[in-house]
Amino acid sequence: MIQTMIIIARESKNNFLFLGYMLALLVVADTTMVNASPEKTAMSEQRRAQGEYLARVGNCLGCHTAKGGRPFAGGHRLITSFGTFITPNITPDKETGLGSWREEDFWKAMHEGKSRDGKLLYPAFPYTEYTKVTRTDANLIFAYLQSIPAVSQSNPPHEIRFPYNSRPLLYLWRALFFKQGVYEPDPSKSDEWNRGAYLVQGLGHCNACHIARNVLGAIQEDTVGGGQIMGSNWYAPSLTSRREAGSMHWTIEEIIELLSSGVSQRAMTSGPMGTVVRQSLQYLSQDDLRAMAVYLKSLLESNAQPEVNYPEMPENVRKYLAQGEKLYKKYCEECHGITGQGASGIYPALAGNRSVTMTIPTNVIRSVLNGGYPPTTAANPRPYGMPPFQQIIRDEEVAQVVSFIRNAWGNRGSLVSAIDVGQSRGSSH
Amino acid sequence: MKHFIFIILLFFTSLAKAAEALSVNVPDTLAERVKACAICHGAEDRHSRDAYYPRIAGKLEGYLFNQLRHFRDGRRYYQPMAILLENMSDEYLQEIARYFAALDLPYPSPESVTLLPSEANLAEKLVYSGDLKRNIPACSACHGKNLMGTAPFVPGLLGLHSTYLTAQLGGWHSGGLIRGKIANCMADIAKQLTYEEINAVSKWLTTQPVSGKPANQLSPEMAQRCASIVSENGDAR
């Protein structure tokens, strides 16, 4: 506009005419300002911020971004037992993204699990959980997704194996396993509890991992009872078992600390859960974190097992464990301590650590093989880490040391073999 | 009274001891935080079994930072690195890069490998003159006259094991998993090399003594040719 004025000023020989131009421009400028009322802009900005927050809670970015790729442009490969799903571009690009979608289309996807053209979506998109999201929240997320930069990126088609590649089969699957409906608050519980349940069961889609699935990939029960994560050699521990990741005996503060920072006094998030903390949970408001914690703590204990009195260990088992103890002293003791006590919030204690003693030993084996760092978060920006021991010790030795820590300092767990170790490999994440 | 004070003192000493046993004492340093790296990139030289792991102490900060992000974001592939870095922020990776860049550790004496005179000639020609007919620049054109690298992103080539060097050049050459994912000038150059040349250059480089500092700047011609490396620094996550 300044350029225009300069051109006008140069060309106008008549000062009066120039003044006229200027006045006209001023009037035009004035009406433009009236049209974009500040309240309206502020409101759409507020809606955008709310939508951005909800998209964080739902961690849309986590699946809809390829490793090192453009945010929300899709292309992430979700490996499942039915084949590989390649996530779509959800930026507002007209050709390759959601540019021509309307609010109604987005609602249909979230709530009914149907694409814009009515095609049934594969439940790799967790509409089985998102169906609980309210219309208001879905609209806000859509408003946000429409406001981000459009990225032109077409992603390759899914690589789904026969017979799962037949979409009509989805009708059957849905009839059996999909219950459509927004979350209904339980009037006997507090608002806080209901908010937590809404986040955990709906938008947060914790069930997508923390649940056992049947051979058809459907959730077996409606509780966060733990399960193998599809396409990944990680076990998502049960949130309803005191022996796994149940938090019925934790304080609300400690649950909040673990979810928001990735580490707490006695626990540490790693693997896929670390990623969820980095991408999503660390951005949650204190109120929402508290609500989730209140809900998680209230979950009833499933399959509470009585304390078992273990028999005396036979001589050959003790010998096997002594081998593991030697390795422990050499490689692990410096950080995890003589009595497996660890260093709070830095190196996890192994004594009494549920990830170490869980029936399914996958996670503890993976931790020894691959090491790792908890996620960097605002509350824990410079985490301490563990080396990938597969670089220097053999599978037999990993088995010995894991068997030892599962049975030292009051821990009790099954022995682990080199075969178990081998089976825990073979996943890239 | 003395007896009483003694008992009090004894009480506090044992309390302190008990507290010590409760938690491992962990120094609040970056050195402690990156202990996980030392299992492979140890301070001590490892010629035999672990010859593959490259030295990272004293490498350029910009180079190290780029590599850390490449491993994390899948542009350079090595599974153990990818898993370790998966959930790390750019800020933390930058700090780690700065830490290793500033580490001033003595270099081991050059690796002793059998290098035939014909191999040495071939290598020296490529290192210092390149092969203009095939559009292969001299290594020294980018990696510095003394081959100690060029700030901020181009790494030095000395003090590395031949196994590592061969694997990197081979990776670019074949467009394989390790390096083939990054399309840049180095990949283009390595694709032109024969296996014979890759072997000769790797072996020759590993026999050279390490001395000197990295160069300050690429020539305009090479900066343009390797623009993708120079601009790598801007990649947002």
XYZ file of C-alpha atoms in Angstrom:
666
model
C 0.000 0.000 0.000
C 2.855 2.357 0.762
C 4.247 1.523 -2.642
C 0.943 2.387 -4.252
C 0.890 5.714 -2.508
C 4.388 6.509 -3.637
C 3.481 5.691 -7.223
C 0.381 7.820 -6.938
C 2.370 10.680 -5.447
C 4.898 10.556 -8.270
C 2.321 10.418 -10.990
C -0.126 12.941 -9.696
C 0.782 16.359 -10.908
C -2.204 17.788 -9.238
C -1.911 17.922 -5.473
C -5.632 18.168 -5.069
C -6.229 14.972 -6.982
C -3.600 13.218 -4.889
C -5.403 14.296 -1.717
C -8.576 12.807 -3.167
C -6.831 9.500 -3.791
C -5.505 9.467 -0.284
C -8.936 10.100 1.187
C -10.446 7.339 -0.903
C -7.736 4.946 0.255
C -8.363 5.901 3.845
C -12.059 5.166 3.474
C -11.280 1.787 1.901
C -8.820 1.009 4.692
C -11.431 1.980 7.250
C -14.123 -0.344 5.884
C -11.677 -3.238 5.734
C -10.981 -2.739 9.395
C -14.668 -2.685 10.208
C -15.207 -5.962 8.322
C -12.540 -7.863 10.279
C -13.904 -6.958 13.670
C -11.376 -7.419 16.457
C -13.844 -9.493 18.504
C -14.343 -11.898 15.648
C -10.587 -12.297 15.114
C -10.047 -12.797 18.826
C -12.780 -15.403 18.898
C -11.448 -17.393 15.985
C -7.974 -17.151 17.514
C -9.378 -18.491 20.764
C -11.143 -21.338 18.953
C -7.928 -22.123 17.143
C -5.992 -22.280 20.426
C -8.629 -24.529 21.991
C -8.550 -26.781 18.958
C -4.760 -26.902 19.027
C -4.872 -27.975 22.666
C -7.432 -30.699 21.964
C -5.387 -31.929 19.002
C -2.480 -32.263 21.448
C -4.625 -34.251 23.872
C -5.704 -36.557 21.047
C -2.091 -36.628 19.778
C -3.171 -36.352 16.134
C 0.408 -35.357 15.321
C 1.776 -38.635 16.669
C 0.294 -40.749 13.902
C -0.266 -38.138 11.209
C 3.408 -37.184 10.921
C 6.135 -39.342 9.393
C 9.456 -39.567 11.177
C 11.245 -36.327 10.378
C 8.332 -35.309 8.112
C 6.112 -32.226 7.918
C 3.640 -31.960 10.821
C 0.179 -33.445 10.111
C 1.138 -34.334 6.514
C 0.781 -38.068 7.221
C 2.937 -40.806 5.747
C 3.638 -42.473 9.088
C 3.634 -46.254 8.774
C 1.470 -48.037 11.340
C 2.498 -51.656 11.333
C -0.187 -54.059 12.533
C -0.834 -57.754 12.268
C -3.197 -57.021 9.346
C -0.700 -55.110 7.286
C 0.752 -51.628 7.208
C -1.461 -48.569 7.364
C -0.055 -45.341 5.993
C -1.581 -42.392 7.762
C -3.245 -39.704 5.623
C -2.374 -36.036 5.257
C -4.715 -33.987 7.482
C -3.399 -30.523 6.612
C -5.883 -28.283 4.728
C -4.356 -29.000 1.315
C -7.166 -29.219 -1.280
C -5.676 -32.043 -3.347
C -3.865 -34.250 -0.847
C -5.274 -33.254 2.554
C -8.536 -32.223 4.188
C -8.791 -28.927 2.256
C -12.219 -29.701 0.829
C -13.630 -31.246 4.001
C -16.424 -29.587 5.949
C -17.019 -29.692 9.665
C -19.704 -32.323 9.078
C -17.250 -34.613 7.264
C -14.770 -34.420 10.105
C -17.478 -35.240 12.624
C -18.481 -38.284 10.591
C -14.902 -39.556 10.646
C -14.399 -38.985 14.364
C -17.826 -40.098 15.497
C -18.898 -42.724 12.973
C -15.586 -43.870 11.564
C -16.618 -43.004 8.008
C -14.734 -41.053 5.406
C -16.202 -38.094 3.505
C -17.375 -40.354 0.693
C -19.054 -42.698 3.178
C -16.317 -45.319 2.950
C -15.721 -47.157 6.229
C -12.446 -46.293 7.907
C -10.102 -48.913 9.278
C -10.017 -48.845 13.063
C -6.262 -48.149 12.910
C -7.749 -44.652 13.160
C -9.029 -44.945 16.744
C -12.638 -43.900 16.076
C -13.628 -46.657 18.473
C -12.367 -44.192 21.137
C -12.846 -40.876 19.301
C -16.559 -41.623 18.994
C -16.775 -40.542 22.643
C -15.523 -37.037 21.773
C -18.180 -34.311 21.872
C -19.311 -32.443 18.765
C -18.008 -29.174 20.227
C -14.519 -30.607 20.731
C -14.492 -32.262 17.312
C -15.442 -28.931 15.694
C -12.664 -27.126 17.548
C -10.088 -29.695 16.426
C -11.338 -29.340 12.861
C -11.095 -25.540 13.050
C -7.504 -25.882 14.197
C -6.573 -28.422 11.521
C -8.014 -26.104 8.878
C -5.840 -23.243 10.158
C -2.433 -24.947 9.933
C -0.231 -24.549 6.836
C -1.383 -26.735 3.943
C 1.212 -29.266 2.864
C 0.928 -30.877 -0.530
C 1.956 -34.472 0.111
C 0.273 -37.573 -1.255
C 1.006 -40.670 0.744
C 1.208 -44.202 -0.606
C -1.820 -46.495 -0.169
C -2.166 -48.895 2.771
C -0.491 -52.261 2.400
C -3.133 -54.498 3.954
C -3.035 -58.241 3.594
C -5.814 -60.450 2.294
C -8.542 -60.843 3.523
C -8.380 -57.709 5.659
C -8.031 -55.534 2.557
C -11.702 -56.107 1.789
C -13.586 -53.124 3.116
C -16.980 -54.900 3.300
C -15.482 -57.036 6.064
C -15.436 -53.829 8.083
C -19.234 -53.867 8.254
C -19.029 -57.138 10.070
C -16.248 -55.967 12.319
C -18.167 -52.826 13.231
C -21.332 -54.735 13.941
C -19.398 -56.876 16.375
C -17.027 -54.415 17.989
C -17.929 -50.760 17.402
C -20.179 -48.920 19.815
C -20.937 -45.443 18.512
C -21.726 -42.685 20.986
C -20.430 -39.606 22.781
C -19.149 -40.120 26.331
C -21.986 -40.060 28.828
C -21.036 -38.626 32.197
C -21.699 -40.781 35.239
C -23.914 -38.622 37.464
C -22.765 -40.466 40.583
C -19.180 -39.268 40.052
C -17.589 -35.829 40.306
C -17.118 -33.509 37.327
C -13.378 -34.016 37.682
C -13.696 -37.807 37.482
C -15.967 -37.531 34.456
C -13.547 -35.183 32.716
C -10.745 -37.691 33.389
C -12.819 -40.590 32.079
C -13.694 -38.561 28.966
C -10.021 -37.853 28.286
C -8.736 -41.366 29.033
C -11.497 -43.263 27.204
C -12.123 -40.768 24.410
C -9.720 -38.219 23.031
C -6.639 -39.589 24.837
C -7.449 -43.057 23.401
C -5.334 -44.828 26.058
C -7.260 -47.975 25.150
C -5.583 -48.025 21.766
C -2.562 -49.562 23.525
C -3.388 -50.443 27.122
C -5.720 -53.257 26.234
C -5.631 -56.853 25.121
C -6.932 -57.329 21.588
C -8.440 -60.439 20.048
C -7.284 -61.946 16.772
C -9.440 -59.492 14.862
C -7.721 -56.579 16.509
C -10.763 -55.711 18.579
C -10.675 -54.722 22.188
C -11.677 -57.641 24.368
C -13.025 -55.840 27.391
C -13.849 -52.256 28.061
C -11.056 -51.754 30.567
C -7.480 -50.565 30.269
C -6.219 -54.029 31.131
C -2.904 -54.060 29.344
C -1.820 -55.683 26.101
C 0.831 -56.168 23.479
C 1.122 -53.050 21.336
C 0.328 -53.931 17.733
C 3.270 -54.032 15.410
C 5.670 -53.234 18.186
C 7.524 -55.405 20.628
C 6.340 -53.441 23.615
C 3.804 -54.521 26.187
C 1.450 -51.765 27.340
C 0.962 -52.637 30.994
C -2.463 -52.915 32.560
C -3.737 -49.748 34.222
C -6.031 -51.821 36.399
C -3.412 -54.100 37.915
C -1.363 -53.241 40.945
C 1.329 -55.569 39.593
C 1.600 -53.664 36.315
C 0.841 -49.965 35.826
C -2.217 -49.573 38.038
C -2.066 -46.421 40.131
C -4.731 -47.166 42.746
C -2.082 -46.957 45.473
C -0.258 -43.869 44.112
C -0.851 -40.270 45.134
C -2.600 -38.028 42.600
C 0.534 -35.830 42.554
C 2.777 -38.688 41.544
C 0.483 -39.764 38.703
C 0.460 -36.173 37.439
C 4.244 -35.986 37.715
C 4.768 -39.153 35.683
C 2.301 -38.174 32.961
C 3.565 -34.620 32.566
C 7.335 -34.967 33.035
C 7.917 -38.567 31.948
C 9.611 -39.503 35.241
C 8.594 -39.800 38.874
C 10.080 -41.038 42.117
C 9.593 -44.681 41.231
C 8.694 -44.854 37.583
C 9.859 -43.720 34.182
C 8.129 -43.706 30.831
C 9.970 -45.350 27.965
C 9.259 -46.655 24.490
C 5.881 -45.672 23.012
C 4.686 -44.198 26.330
C 7.699 -41.873 26.388
C 6.689 -40.709 22.931
C 3.109 -40.068 24.077
C 4.434 -37.963 26.972
C 6.673 -35.954 24.643
C 4.095 -35.419 21.916
C 0.975 -35.039 24.003
C 0.730 -35.397 27.774
C 3.379 -32.834 28.744
C 1.196 -30.121 27.163
C -1.931 -30.914 29.189
C -3.287 -28.349 31.641
C -2.907 -29.068 35.340
C -6.684 -29.431 35.604
C -6.827 -32.045 32.868
C -3.837 -33.943 34.240
C -5.455 -33.976 37.661
C -8.745 -35.179 36.169
C -6.962 -38.026 34.356
C -5.094 -38.938 37.531
C -8.294 -38.962 39.587
C -9.945 -41.246 37.056
C -6.938 -43.578 36.659
C -6.526 -43.897 40.422
C -10.204 -44.813 40.781
C -10.032 -47.748 38.342
C -11.012 -50.946 40.069
C -8.390 -53.590 40.399
C -8.874 -56.468 38.002
C -7.687 -60.002 38.696
C -6.202 -59.064 42.034
C -3.907 -61.978 42.708
C -3.138 -63.101 46.237
C 0.475 -62.907 47.395
C 2.220 -66.114 46.464
C 4.689 -67.831 48.748
C 7.437 -68.883 46.401
C 9.202 -72.147 47.133
C 12.915 -72.232 47.910
C 14.974 -71.902 44.723
C 16.724 -75.061 43.554
C 20.507 -75.069 43.401
C 20.735 -74.871 39.572
C 18.466 -71.788 39.513
C 20.581 -70.098 42.139
C 23.675 -70.823 40.062
C 22.019 -69.330 36.983
C 21.069 -66.209 38.906
C 24.603 -65.908 40.310
C 25.827 -65.553 36.723
C 23.366 -62.725 36.278
C 24.493 -61.114 39.512
C 28.084 -61.019 38.260
C 26.943 -59.201 35.116
C 24.804 -56.873 37.220
C 27.808 -55.865 39.311
C 29.868 -55.231 36.211
C 27.377 -53.287 34.093
C 24.381 -52.140 36.116
C 25.285 -51.532 39.727
C 27.009 -48.192 39.156
C 23.659 -46.571 38.259
C 21.000 -48.849 39.737
C 22.810 -49.427 43.050
C 23.970 -52.325 45.196
C 20.452 -53.076 46.365
C 18.699 -52.079 43.136
C 17.676 -48.832 44.796
C 18.455 -46.514 41.828
C 18.404 -42.733 42.063
C 14.999 -41.133 42.309
C 13.844 -39.527 39.047
C 17.215 -40.267 37.396
C 18.000 -43.997 37.333
C 14.933 -46.075 38.173
C 15.028 -48.392 41.159
C 14.879 -52.040 40.097
C 13.896 -53.386 43.509
C 10.101 -53.373 43.593
C 9.943 -52.087 40.002
C 6.844 -53.489 38.319
C 8.266 -53.187 34.812
C 11.042 -55.513 35.927
C 8.800 -58.170 37.479
C 5.744 -58.106 35.175
C 4.683 -61.534 33.939
C 5.454 -60.530 30.361
C 9.175 -59.675 30.401
C 9.289 -57.900 27.016
C 9.733 -54.376 28.326
C 12.563 -55.102 30.734
C 14.392 -57.143 28.082
C 13.990 -54.320 25.577
C 15.313 -51.814 28.079
C 18.481 -53.849 28.549
C 18.909 -54.483 24.806
C 18.240 -50.961 23.582
C 18.712 -48.717 26.590
C 17.070 -45.387 26.054
C 16.270 -41.986 27.418
C 12.981 -40.860 28.919
C 11.419 -38.064 26.848
C 12.687 -34.509 27.115
C 9.887 -32.470 28.673
C 9.574 -28.977 30.121
C 9.903 -30.493 33.599
C 12.745 -32.848 32.655
C 14.572 -31.198 29.752
C 17.907 -33.006 30.215
C 17.146 -36.637 31.087
C 19.756 -39.231 32.042
C 19.913 -42.374 29.930
C 20.794 -46.039 29.703
C 23.179 -47.559 27.125
C 22.035 -50.163 24.579
C 23.666 -53.227 26.101
C 23.032 -55.384 23.023
C 26.113 -53.667 21.640
C 28.383 -55.373 24.161
C 26.679 -58.436 25.688
C 25.169 -61.555 24.142
C 21.529 -62.669 24.362
C 22.466 -65.366 26.939
C 23.987 -62.705 29.163
C 20.967 -60.406 28.769
C 18.790 -63.349 29.827
C 20.961 -63.973 32.892
C 21.006 -60.405 34.078
C 17.264 -59.923 33.503
C 16.528 -63.164 35.354
C 18.698 -61.912 38.216
C 16.987 -58.521 38.600
C 13.583 -60.230 38.400
C 14.586 -62.273 41.459
C 16.799 -60.016 43.579
C 16.058 -57.692 46.527
C 12.602 -59.147 47.159
C 11.581 -59.203 43.469
C 10.017 -62.395 42.143
C 9.479 -63.153 38.480
C 9.901 -66.005 36.021
C 13.339 -66.740 34.615
C 14.073 -65.410 31.159
C 15.850 -67.370 28.414
C 17.966 -66.309 25.463
C 14.989 -67.269 23.285
C 12.789 -64.728 25.110
C 15.498 -62.153 24.465
C 15.619 -63.005 20.774
C 11.832 -62.673 20.535
C 11.940 -59.222 22.100
C 14.067 -57.932 19.259
C 12.826 -57.356 15.774
C 10.928 -54.130 16.138
C 12.279 -50.828 15.019
C 10.548 -48.827 17.713
C 27.984 -35.026 78.570
C 30.839 -36.039 76.247
C 29.277 -39.439 76.015
C 25.975 -37.876 75.045
C 27.533 -35.741 72.262
C 29.329 -38.825 70.970
C 26.058 -40.721 70.754
C 24.399 -37.816 68.976
C 27.252 -37.648 66.483
C 27.118 -41.373 65.926
C 23.400 -41.110 65.314
C 23.813 -38.501 62.576
C 26.679 -40.322 60.923
C 24.643 -43.485 60.658
C 21.668 -41.482 59.391
C 23.852 -40.022 56.628
C 25.070 -43.522 55.764
C 21.536 -44.818 55.591
C 20.535 -41.987 53.284
C 23.522 -42.756 51.074
C 22.422 -46.360 50.719
C 18.927 -45.188 49.809
C 19.875 -43.487 46.578
C 22.785 -43.758 44.177
C 24.768 -40.543 44.172
C 24.505 -39.094 40.666
C 26.579 -36.076 39.544
C 24.469 -33.326 37.945
C 26.684 -33.077 34.841
C 26.321 -33.601 31.120
C 29.149 -36.155 31.258
C 26.938 -38.280 33.514
C 23.937 -37.724 31.266
C 25.712 -38.970 28.148
C 27.269 -42.010 29.804
C 24.935 -44.068 27.631
C 26.973 -42.976 24.573
C 30.316 -44.081 25.997
C 29.490 -47.774 25.800
C 30.278 -47.543 22.076
C 31.992 -44.182 21.622
C 34.271 -44.771 24.622
C 37.151 -42.598 25.676
C 39.513 -45.500 25.219
C 40.453 -46.587 21.749
C 38.874 -49.791 20.516
C 40.688 -51.197 17.569
C 39.467 -54.720 17.641
C 35.828 -55.657 18.141
C 34.351 -52.193 18.221
C 36.291 -50.704 15.349
C 33.048 -49.746 13.694
C 32.033 -47.048 16.181
C 33.417 -43.683 15.136
C 35.199 -41.261 17.411
C 32.949 -38.301 18.185
C 35.137 -36.336 20.592
C 36.345 -33.078 19.038
C 34.147 -33.315 15.909
C 32.487 -30.095 14.786
C 29.424 -29.170 16.806
C 27.335 -28.372 13.723
C 28.222 -31.720 12.178
C 27.395 -33.670 15.340
C 24.102 -31.832 15.824
C 23.051 -32.604 12.248
C 23.935 -36.280 12.602
C 22.041 -36.578 15.898
C 18.946 -35.126 14.253
C 19.390 -37.322 11.176
C 19.474 -40.443 13.354
C 16.460 -39.279 15.350
C 14.412 -38.310 12.303
C 15.324 -41.340 10.189
C 17.473 -39.569 7.586
C 20.499 -41.574 8.668
C 19.741 -45.083 9.785
C 21.230 -46.972 12.684
C 18.676 -48.599 14.955
C 20.460 -48.244 18.323
C 20.966 -44.525 17.704
C 17.388 -44.055 16.494
C 15.983 -45.667 19.646
C 18.217 -43.682 22.008
C 17.400 -40.331 20.432
C 13.737 -40.926 19.672
C 12.285 -38.614 22.297
C 14.956 -35.931 22.538
C 14.445 -32.243 21.837
C 16.606 -30.224 19.447
C 17.819 -28.161 22.411
C 19.128 -31.200 24.244
C 20.741 -32.644 21.107
C 22.473 -29.310 20.519
C 23.821 -29.366 24.063
C 25.064 -32.930 23.631
C 26.725 -31.993 20.320
C 28.431 -29.030 21.994
C 29.671 -31.277 24.788
C 31.323 -33.824 22.501
C 32.690 -31.127 20.186
C 34.492 -29.556 23.127
C 35.963 -32.858 24.383
C 39.688 -32.682 23.837
C 40.982 -36.253 23.993
C 44.308 -37.442 22.537
C 44.052 -39.271 19.228
C 45.327 -42.825 19.046
C 48.234 -43.510 16.720
C 47.094 -44.213 13.150
C 45.752 -47.653 12.341
C 48.323 -49.944 10.768
C 46.888 -51.412 7.605
C 48.637 -52.788 4.578
C 48.498 -50.191 1.879
C 50.020 -51.059 -1.488
C 51.903 -48.245 -3.274
C 49.347 -48.370 -6.089
C 46.517 -47.934 -3.552
C 48.358 -45.043 -1.908
C 48.769 -43.311 -5.273
C 45.147 -43.782 -6.171
C 43.985 -42.498 -2.785
C 46.270 -39.456 -2.756
C 45.118 -38.469 -6.203
C 41.452 -38.581 -5.177
C 42.061 -36.936 -1.808
C 44.039 -33.970 -3.111
C 43.008 -33.622 -6.773
C 39.793 -35.573 -7.289
C 38.844 -36.643 -10.791
C 37.427 -33.732 -12.724
C 36.434 -35.910 -15.674
C 33.939 -37.729 -13.473
C 32.994 -34.578 -11.602
C 34.595 -35.890 -8.402
C 36.079 -33.035 -6.378
C 39.137 -33.526 -4.186
C 38.224 -34.637 -0.646
C 40.326 -31.719 0.551
C 38.108 -29.264 -1.347
C 35.421 -29.681 1.312
C 37.010 -31.501 4.217
C 39.887 -29.005 4.466
C 43.471 -29.029 3.169
C 44.498 -30.936 6.309
C 41.310 -33.078 6.095
C 40.244 -31.901 9.554
C 36.854 -30.707 8.312
C 35.260 -27.331 7.622
C 33.069 -25.458 10.039
C 30.255 -25.751 10.737
C 28.957 -28.972 9.106
C 31.676 -30.776 7.170
C 33.380 -33.466 9.257
C 37.086 -34.213 9.514
C 38.174 -37.484 7.931
C 41.116 -38.408 10.138
C 41.279 -40.422 13.332
C 38.564 -42.798 12.097
C 38.761 -46.527 11.541
C 38.863 -47.828 7.972
C 35.878 -50.112 8.724
C 33.750 -47.100 9.530
C 34.948 -45.071 6.548
C 34.377 -47.949 4.117
C 30.888 -48.519 5.513
C 29.906 -44.869 5.081
C 31.273 -44.517 1.556
C 29.792 -47.910 0.678
C 26.421 -46.845 2.100
C 26.305 -43.738 -0.051
C 27.636 -45.624 -3.035
C 24.978 -48.312 -2.994
C 22.207 -45.996 -1.803
C 21.657 -48.473 1.027
C 19.796 -48.112 4.234
C 22.485 -46.403 6.295
C 23.208 -43.373 4.172
C 21.096 -43.712 1.069
C 18.243 -41.799 2.633
C 20.038 -38.482 2.464
C 20.257 -37.061 -1.019
C 23.204 -34.721 -0.961
C 26.477 -33.988 -2.695
C 28.356 -36.664 -0.755
C 25.979 -39.348 -1.982
C 26.406 -38.103 -5.556
C 30.183 -38.172 -5.236
C 30.350 -41.600 -3.600
C 28.132 -43.082 -6.312
C 30.867 -42.204 -8.817
C 33.567 -44.054 -6.904
C 34.538 -47.645 -7.630
C 34.854 -50.159 -4.787
C 38.581 -50.199 -5.410
C 38.703 -46.435 -4.880
C 36.517 -46.609 -1.757
C 38.846 -49.183 -0.225
C 41.993 -47.307 -1.137
C 40.740 -43.965 0.189
C 39.431 -45.498 3.444
C 42.661 -47.312 4.098
C 44.809 -44.323 3.226
C 42.805 -41.933 5.437
C 43.076 -44.216 8.423
C 46.879 -44.285 8.215
C 47.251 -40.501 8.354
C 48.360 -38.789 11.574
C 45.869 -36.322 13.025
C 46.866 -32.704 13.417
C 45.544 -29.210 12.841
C 42.245 -27.408 13.100
C 39.140 -27.429 10.884
C 38.903 -24.850 8.084
C 36.548 -21.901 8.512
C 34.562 -21.843 5.326
C 33.752 -23.793 2.182
C 34.699 -22.318 -1.178
C 31.695 -20.656 -2.874
C 31.722 -23.343 -5.554
C 31.533 -26.235 -3.055
C 29.087 -24.357 -0.829
C 26.764 -24.165 -3.807
C 27.254 -27.774 -4.820
C 26.647 -28.940 -1.256
C 23.876 -26.454 -0.542
C 21.661 -29.176 0.897
C 24.194 -29.897 3.646
C 24.628 -26.215 4.406
C 20.873 -25.705 4.654
C 20.267 -28.861 6.701
C 20.529 -26.722 9.773
C 17.100 -25.248 9.139
C 15.089 -28.451 9.326
C 12.332 -28.051 11.871
C 10.916 -31.081 13.540
